[in-house]
Coordinates of C-alpha atoms in Angstrom, one line a residue:
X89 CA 27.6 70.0 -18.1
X90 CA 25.9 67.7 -15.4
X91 CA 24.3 70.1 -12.6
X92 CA 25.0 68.6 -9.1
X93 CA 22.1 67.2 -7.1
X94 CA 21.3 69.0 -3.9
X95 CA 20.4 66.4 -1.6
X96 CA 19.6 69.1 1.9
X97 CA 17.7 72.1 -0.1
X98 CA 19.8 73.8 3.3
X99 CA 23.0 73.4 1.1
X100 CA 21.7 75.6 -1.4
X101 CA 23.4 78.5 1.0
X102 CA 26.6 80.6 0.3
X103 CA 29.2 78.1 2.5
X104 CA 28.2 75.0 1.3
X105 CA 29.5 73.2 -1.4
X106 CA 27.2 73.9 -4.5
X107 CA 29.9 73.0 -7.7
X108 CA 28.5 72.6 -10.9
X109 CA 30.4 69.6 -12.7
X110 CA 32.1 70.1 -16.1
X111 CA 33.8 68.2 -18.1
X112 CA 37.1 69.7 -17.4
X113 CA 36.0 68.9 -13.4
X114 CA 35.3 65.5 -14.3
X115 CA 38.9 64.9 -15.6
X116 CA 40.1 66.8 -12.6
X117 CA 38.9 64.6 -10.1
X118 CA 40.0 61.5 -12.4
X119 CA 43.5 63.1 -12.0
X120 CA 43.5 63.5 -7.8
X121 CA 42.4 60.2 -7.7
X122 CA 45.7 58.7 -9.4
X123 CA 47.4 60.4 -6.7
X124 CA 45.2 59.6 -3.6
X125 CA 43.8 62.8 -3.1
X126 CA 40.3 64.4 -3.8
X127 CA 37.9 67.1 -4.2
X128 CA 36.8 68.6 -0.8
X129 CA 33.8 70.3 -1.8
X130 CA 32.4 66.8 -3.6
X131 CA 32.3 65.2 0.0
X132 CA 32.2 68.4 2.3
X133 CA 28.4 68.3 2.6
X134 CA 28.3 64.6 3.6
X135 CA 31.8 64.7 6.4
X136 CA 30.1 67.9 7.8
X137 CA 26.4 67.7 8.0
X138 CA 24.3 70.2 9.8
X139 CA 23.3 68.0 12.8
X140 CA 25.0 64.8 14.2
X141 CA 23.3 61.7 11.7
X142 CA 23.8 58.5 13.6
X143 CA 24.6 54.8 11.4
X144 CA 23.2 53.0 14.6
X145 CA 19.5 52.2 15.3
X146 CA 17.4 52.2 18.7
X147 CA 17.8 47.9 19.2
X148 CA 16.2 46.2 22.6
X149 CA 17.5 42.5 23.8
X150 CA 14.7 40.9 25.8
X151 CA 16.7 39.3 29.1
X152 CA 14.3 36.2 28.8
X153 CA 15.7 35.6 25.3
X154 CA 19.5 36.7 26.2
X155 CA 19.1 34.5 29.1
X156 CA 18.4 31.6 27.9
X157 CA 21.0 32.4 25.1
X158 CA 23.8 32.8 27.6
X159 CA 22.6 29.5 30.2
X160 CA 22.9 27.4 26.1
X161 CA 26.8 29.1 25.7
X162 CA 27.0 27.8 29.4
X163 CA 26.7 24.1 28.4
X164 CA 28.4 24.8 24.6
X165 CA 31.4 26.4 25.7
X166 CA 33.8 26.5 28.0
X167 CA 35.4 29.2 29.4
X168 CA 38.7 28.7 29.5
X169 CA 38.6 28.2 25.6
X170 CA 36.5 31.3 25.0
X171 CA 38.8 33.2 27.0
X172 CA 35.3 35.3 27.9
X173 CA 32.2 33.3 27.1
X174 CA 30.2 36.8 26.1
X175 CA 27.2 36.8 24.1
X176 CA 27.8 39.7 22.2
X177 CA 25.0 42.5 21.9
X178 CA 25.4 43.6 18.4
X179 CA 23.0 46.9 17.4
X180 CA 20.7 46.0 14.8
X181 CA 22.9 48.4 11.9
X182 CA 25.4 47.6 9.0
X183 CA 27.4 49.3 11.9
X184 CA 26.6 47.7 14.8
X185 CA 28.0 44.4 12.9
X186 CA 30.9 45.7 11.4
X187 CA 32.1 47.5 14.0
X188 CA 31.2 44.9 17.1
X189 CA 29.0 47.7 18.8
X190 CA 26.1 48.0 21.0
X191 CA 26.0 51.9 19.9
X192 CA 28.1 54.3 18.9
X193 CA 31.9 53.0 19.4
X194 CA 30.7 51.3 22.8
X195 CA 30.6 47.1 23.1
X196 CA 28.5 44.9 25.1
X197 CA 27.6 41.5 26.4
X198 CA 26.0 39.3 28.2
X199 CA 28.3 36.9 30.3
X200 CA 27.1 33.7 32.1
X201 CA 29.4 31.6 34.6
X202 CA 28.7 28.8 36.8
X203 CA 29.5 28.3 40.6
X204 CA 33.3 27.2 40.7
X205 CA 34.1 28.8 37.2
X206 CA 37.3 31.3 36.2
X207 CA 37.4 34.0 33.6
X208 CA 41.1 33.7 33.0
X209 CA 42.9 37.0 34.0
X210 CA 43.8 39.7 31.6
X211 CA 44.5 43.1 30.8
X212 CA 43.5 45.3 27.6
X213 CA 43.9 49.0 27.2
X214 CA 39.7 49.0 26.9
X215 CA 37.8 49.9 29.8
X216 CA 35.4 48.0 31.0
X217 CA 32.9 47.9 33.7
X218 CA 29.8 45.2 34.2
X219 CA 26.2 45.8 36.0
X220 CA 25.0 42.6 37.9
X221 CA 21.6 41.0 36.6
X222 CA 21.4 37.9 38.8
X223 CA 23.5 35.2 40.8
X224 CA 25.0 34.4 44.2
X225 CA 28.7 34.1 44.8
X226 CA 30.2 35.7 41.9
X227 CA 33.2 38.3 42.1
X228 CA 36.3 39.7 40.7
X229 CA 40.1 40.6 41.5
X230 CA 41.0 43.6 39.8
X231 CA 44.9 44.3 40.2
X232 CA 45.2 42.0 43.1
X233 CA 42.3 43.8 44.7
X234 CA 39.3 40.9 45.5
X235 CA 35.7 42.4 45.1
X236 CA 32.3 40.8 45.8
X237 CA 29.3 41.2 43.6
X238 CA 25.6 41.4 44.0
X239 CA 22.7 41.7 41.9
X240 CA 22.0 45.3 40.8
X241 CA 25.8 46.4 41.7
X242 CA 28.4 48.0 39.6
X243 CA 32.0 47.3 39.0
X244 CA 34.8 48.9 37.6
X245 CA 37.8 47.0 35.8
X246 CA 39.8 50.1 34.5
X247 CA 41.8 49.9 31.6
X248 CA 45.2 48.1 32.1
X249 CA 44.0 46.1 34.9
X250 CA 45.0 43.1 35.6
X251 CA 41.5 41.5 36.2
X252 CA 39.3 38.0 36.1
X253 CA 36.1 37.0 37.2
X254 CA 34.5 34.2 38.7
X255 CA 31.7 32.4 41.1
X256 CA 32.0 30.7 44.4
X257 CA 31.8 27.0 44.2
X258 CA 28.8 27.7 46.8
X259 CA 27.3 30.5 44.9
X260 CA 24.6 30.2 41.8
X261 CA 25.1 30.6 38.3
X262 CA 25.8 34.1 37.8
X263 CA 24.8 36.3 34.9
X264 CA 26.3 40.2 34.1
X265 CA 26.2 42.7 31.5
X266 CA 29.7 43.7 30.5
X267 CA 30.4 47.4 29.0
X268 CA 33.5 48.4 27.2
X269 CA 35.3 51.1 24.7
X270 CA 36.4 48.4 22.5
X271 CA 35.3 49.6 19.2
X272 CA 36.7 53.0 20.3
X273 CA 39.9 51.6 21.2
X274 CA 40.3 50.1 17.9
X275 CA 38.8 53.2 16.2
X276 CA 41.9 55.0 17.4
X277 CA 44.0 51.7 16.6
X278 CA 45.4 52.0 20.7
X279 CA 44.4 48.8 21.4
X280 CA 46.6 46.2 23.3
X281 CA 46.1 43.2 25.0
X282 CA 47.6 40.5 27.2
X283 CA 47.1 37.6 29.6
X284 CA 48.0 36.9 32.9
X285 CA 50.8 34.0 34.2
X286 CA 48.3 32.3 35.9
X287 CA 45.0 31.5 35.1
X288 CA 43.6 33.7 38.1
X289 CA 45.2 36.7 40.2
X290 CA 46.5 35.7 43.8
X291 CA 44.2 38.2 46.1
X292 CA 47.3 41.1 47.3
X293 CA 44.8 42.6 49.8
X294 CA 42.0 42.4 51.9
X295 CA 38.6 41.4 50.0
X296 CA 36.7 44.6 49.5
X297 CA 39.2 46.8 50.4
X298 CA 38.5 49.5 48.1
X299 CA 34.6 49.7 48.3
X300 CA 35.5 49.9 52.5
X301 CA 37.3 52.5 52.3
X302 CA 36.3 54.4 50.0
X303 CA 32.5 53.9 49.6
X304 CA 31.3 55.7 52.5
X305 CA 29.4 59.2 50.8
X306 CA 31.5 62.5 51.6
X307 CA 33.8 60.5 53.7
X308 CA 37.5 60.3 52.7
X309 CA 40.5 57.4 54.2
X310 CA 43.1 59.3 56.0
X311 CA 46.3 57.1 57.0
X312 CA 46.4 55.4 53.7
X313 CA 48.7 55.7 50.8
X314 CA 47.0 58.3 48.5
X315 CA 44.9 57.1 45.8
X316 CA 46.8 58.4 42.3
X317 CA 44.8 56.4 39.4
X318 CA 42.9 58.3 37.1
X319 CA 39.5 55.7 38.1
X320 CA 37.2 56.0 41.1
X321 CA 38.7 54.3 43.7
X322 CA 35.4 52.5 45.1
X323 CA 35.8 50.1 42.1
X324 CA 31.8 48.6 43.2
X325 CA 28.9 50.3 43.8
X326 CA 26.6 48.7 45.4
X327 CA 23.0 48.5 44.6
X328 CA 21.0 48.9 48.2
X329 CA 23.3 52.5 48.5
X330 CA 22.8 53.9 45.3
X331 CA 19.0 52.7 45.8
X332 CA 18.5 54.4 49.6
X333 CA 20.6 57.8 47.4
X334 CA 17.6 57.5 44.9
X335 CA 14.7 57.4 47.4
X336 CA 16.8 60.3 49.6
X337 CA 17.0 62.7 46.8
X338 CA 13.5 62.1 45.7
X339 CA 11.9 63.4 49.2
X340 CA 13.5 66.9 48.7
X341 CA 13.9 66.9 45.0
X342 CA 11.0 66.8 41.8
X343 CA 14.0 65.5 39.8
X344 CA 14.5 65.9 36.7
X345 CA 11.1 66.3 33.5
X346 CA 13.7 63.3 31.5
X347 CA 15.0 61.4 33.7
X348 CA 13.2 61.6 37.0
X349 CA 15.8 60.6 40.0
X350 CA 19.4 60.4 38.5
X351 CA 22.3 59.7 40.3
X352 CA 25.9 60.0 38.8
X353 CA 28.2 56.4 39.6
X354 CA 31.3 59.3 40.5
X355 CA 34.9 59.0 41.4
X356 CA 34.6 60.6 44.8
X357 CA 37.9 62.2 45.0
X358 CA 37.3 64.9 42.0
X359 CA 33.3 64.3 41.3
X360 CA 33.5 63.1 37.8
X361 CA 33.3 59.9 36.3
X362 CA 34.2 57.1 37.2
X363 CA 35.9 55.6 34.4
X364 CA 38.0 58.1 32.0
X365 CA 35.8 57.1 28.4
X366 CA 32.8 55.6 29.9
X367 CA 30.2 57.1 32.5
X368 CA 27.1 55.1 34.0
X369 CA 23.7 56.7 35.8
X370 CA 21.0 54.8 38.0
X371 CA 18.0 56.6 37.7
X372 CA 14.3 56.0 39.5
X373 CA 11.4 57.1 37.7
X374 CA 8.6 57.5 40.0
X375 CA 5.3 55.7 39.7
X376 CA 3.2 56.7 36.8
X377 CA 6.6 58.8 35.6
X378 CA 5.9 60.4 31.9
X379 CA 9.3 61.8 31.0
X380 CA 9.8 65.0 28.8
X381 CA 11.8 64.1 25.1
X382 CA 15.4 65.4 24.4
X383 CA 18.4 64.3 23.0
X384 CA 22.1 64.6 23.1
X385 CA 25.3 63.8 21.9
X386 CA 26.8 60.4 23.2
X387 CA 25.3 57.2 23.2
X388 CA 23.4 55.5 25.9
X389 CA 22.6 51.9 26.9
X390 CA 20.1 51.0 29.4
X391 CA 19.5 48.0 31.5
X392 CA 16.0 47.7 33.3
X393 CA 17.3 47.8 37.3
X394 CA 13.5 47.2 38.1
X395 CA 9.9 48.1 37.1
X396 CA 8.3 47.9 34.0
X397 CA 7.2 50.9 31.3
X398 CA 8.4 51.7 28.1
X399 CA 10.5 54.5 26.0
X400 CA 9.7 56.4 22.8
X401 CA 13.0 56.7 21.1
X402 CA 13.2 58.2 17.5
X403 CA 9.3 57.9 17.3
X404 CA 9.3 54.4 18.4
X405 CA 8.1 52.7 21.1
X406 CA 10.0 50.4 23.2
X407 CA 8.3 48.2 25.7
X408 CA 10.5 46.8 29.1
X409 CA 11.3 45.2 31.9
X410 CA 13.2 43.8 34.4
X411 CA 16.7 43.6 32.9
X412 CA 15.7 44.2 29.5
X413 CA 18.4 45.8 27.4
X414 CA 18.3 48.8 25.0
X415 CA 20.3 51.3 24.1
X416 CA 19.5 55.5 22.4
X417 CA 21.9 56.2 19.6
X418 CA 23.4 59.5 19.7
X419 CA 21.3 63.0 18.9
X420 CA 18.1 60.4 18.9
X421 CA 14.8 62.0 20.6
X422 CA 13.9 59.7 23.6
X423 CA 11.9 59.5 26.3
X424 CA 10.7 57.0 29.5
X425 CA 7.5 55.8 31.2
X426 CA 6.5 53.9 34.1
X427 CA 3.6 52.1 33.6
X428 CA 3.2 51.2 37.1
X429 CA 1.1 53.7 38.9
X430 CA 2.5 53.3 42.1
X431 CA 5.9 51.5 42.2
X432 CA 8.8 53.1 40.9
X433 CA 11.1 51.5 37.8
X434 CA 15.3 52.2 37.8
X435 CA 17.1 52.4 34.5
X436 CA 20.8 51.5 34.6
X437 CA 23.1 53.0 32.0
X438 CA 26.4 53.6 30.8
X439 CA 27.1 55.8 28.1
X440 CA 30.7 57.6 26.1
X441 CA 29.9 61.1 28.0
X442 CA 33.2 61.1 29.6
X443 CA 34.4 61.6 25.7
X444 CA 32.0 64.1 24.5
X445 CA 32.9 66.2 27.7
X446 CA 36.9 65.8 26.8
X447 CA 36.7 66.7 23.3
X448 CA 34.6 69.6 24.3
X449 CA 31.2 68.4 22.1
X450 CA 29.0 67.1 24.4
X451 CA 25.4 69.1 23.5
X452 CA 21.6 68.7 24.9
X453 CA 18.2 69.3 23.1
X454 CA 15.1 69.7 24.0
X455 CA 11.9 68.5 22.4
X456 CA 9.6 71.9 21.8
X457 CA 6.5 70.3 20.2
X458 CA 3.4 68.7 21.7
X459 CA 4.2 69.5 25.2
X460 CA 7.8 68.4 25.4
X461 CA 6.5 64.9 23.6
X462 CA 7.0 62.8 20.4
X463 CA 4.2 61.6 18.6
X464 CA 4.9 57.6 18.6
X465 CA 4.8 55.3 15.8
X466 CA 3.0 52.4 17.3

């Protein structure tokens, strides 16, 4: 008889599995196996642990290095051959590489294009949506509808969209972080994809229809054909708005101990997110901001809007700036700092929010210990 090792001293509790292997057991489980089955209670502890355990690990992309990675794909590749000429963020984890993920079942890049360039229109049943880091001239048609981009602004390209991207021959080489459920999609094996009949979309309406008449705050079209898509309607946000919203809510508002000034990217017709499995946040942390741990369900990756500081995640510091990339694995302690004493900093993220709240497990934490703060490994 071989006594089985309690790995959590928790599972030494009535309602955890505590079997004692035999002999006779031994056989059993030889047995199951020859008929594809198994023995519950020999995984049960490790499918159902006590607390969320993550496979992904806090990662951070410098942009100075991700830049100059995406300007060398620029004269490598082009991009009617890549289809998408992404540099892929890949979290640094066994499953961040096998599963193509920035964190959790989310994917990311960096994409690069020059003035007079095409992303070659396609669809997927992924969602997708794409902050601007820097660039003149660049835009997107997203089932016939054309939208301008600017630096700082965020875009929607629902899934089954017909979309591509591209920059103005007058414009400037255009850089952009994309963001989409891909490893999700594939998790659930719903993925399909397809291309266009034409290397780019033919604009059906007016350019920046959408965003016109539907980005004005607390204002609603009347004498249009009623919006009935399951995705925000403004389809860009832009950045000098959602800024202003920022600056307004912090005169009459302390914000929040986390995450200082935090503004939702919503569908203004119901309040919720924008896009059905991803949600994104711009939040301003104040000058000398000193934010409170906690943790929650869902992942999270940030992109440095502005500013410069740093964030303790898991115990570990994380210096950044301007459009620096890094991303909090799910149920992961965390925590952000300005380091200017004076000038504010604004973190961009997205995040799989939208699919804790759906399945119903979307949970918060709060740090207790040392005044609301982790003790960082420098």
């Amino acid at each position: 008889m071989t006594a089985k090792a309690i790995v959590d001293p928790r599972d030494n509790v009535l309602g955890r599995a505590r079997v004692t292997d035999t002999t006779e057991l031994e056989i059993f489980y030889g047995e199951l196996a020859k008929r594809n089955a198994g023995a519950f209670w020999k995984r049960a502890n490790a499918i159902e642990p006590w607390e969320p355990e993550t496979r992904y690990r806090p990662t951070l992309w410098r942009y100075a290095h991700m830049r100059d990675m995406c300007l060398r794909a620029i004269e490598l590749v082009k991009p009617d051959e890549a289809g998408r000429r992404v540099v892929t963020l890949l979290n640094d984890s066994d499953a961040g590489r096998e599963n193509t993920a920035v964190c959790g079942w989310l994917f990311s890049g960096m994409q690069a294009m020059r003035p007079g360039e095409i992303t070659p229109a396609h669809k997927h049943t992924a969602s997708a949506h794409r902050f601007i880091m820097e660039g003149k001239g660049a835009y997107t048609v997203v089932d016939g509808h054309p939208i301008t981009l600017g630096v700082n602004d965020y875009v929607l390209t629902p899934n089954g969209c017909w979309h591509d991207h591209g920059v103005d021959a007058e414009g400037e080489v255009s850089i952009w972080q994309d963001g989409l459920d891909i490893p999700l999609m594939n998790c659930l094996e719903t993925n399909f994809y397809a291309v266009y009949d034409a290397p780019a979309q033919a604009a059906a309406f007016p350019v920046n229809d959408l965003p016109q008449s539907y980005g004005g705050a607390g204002l609603r079209p009347e004498g249009i054909a009623a919006w009935d898509k399951a995705y925000s309607p403004v389809m860009v946000y832009r950045w000098d708005a959602v800024r202003d919203a920022l600056r307004n809510l912090a005169e009459v508002s302390e914000g929040s101990p986390f995450d200082g000034h935090m503004m939702r990217y919503a569908n203004p017709l119901t309040g919720g997110w924008a896009l059905q499995t991803m949600g994104a946040h711009m939040q301003r942390l104040p000058g000398g901001f000193r934010g409170k741990a906690h943790r929650h369900t869902g992942n999270v990756i940030y992109n440095v809007a502005g500013g410069q500081g740093y964030s303790i995640i898991g115990g570990q510091r994380f210096d950044w700036q301007t459009h620096d990339i890094f991303c909090v694995p799910a149920w992961t302690w965390h925590e952000h700092v300005n380091l200017d004493p004076v000038d504010e900093a604004f973190l961009f993220s997205f995040n799989d929010f939208p699919v804790m709240e759906a399945l119903g497990v979307r949970i918060e934490d709060v740090f207790k210990d040392n005044d609301g703060r982790q003790i960082c490994a420098l």
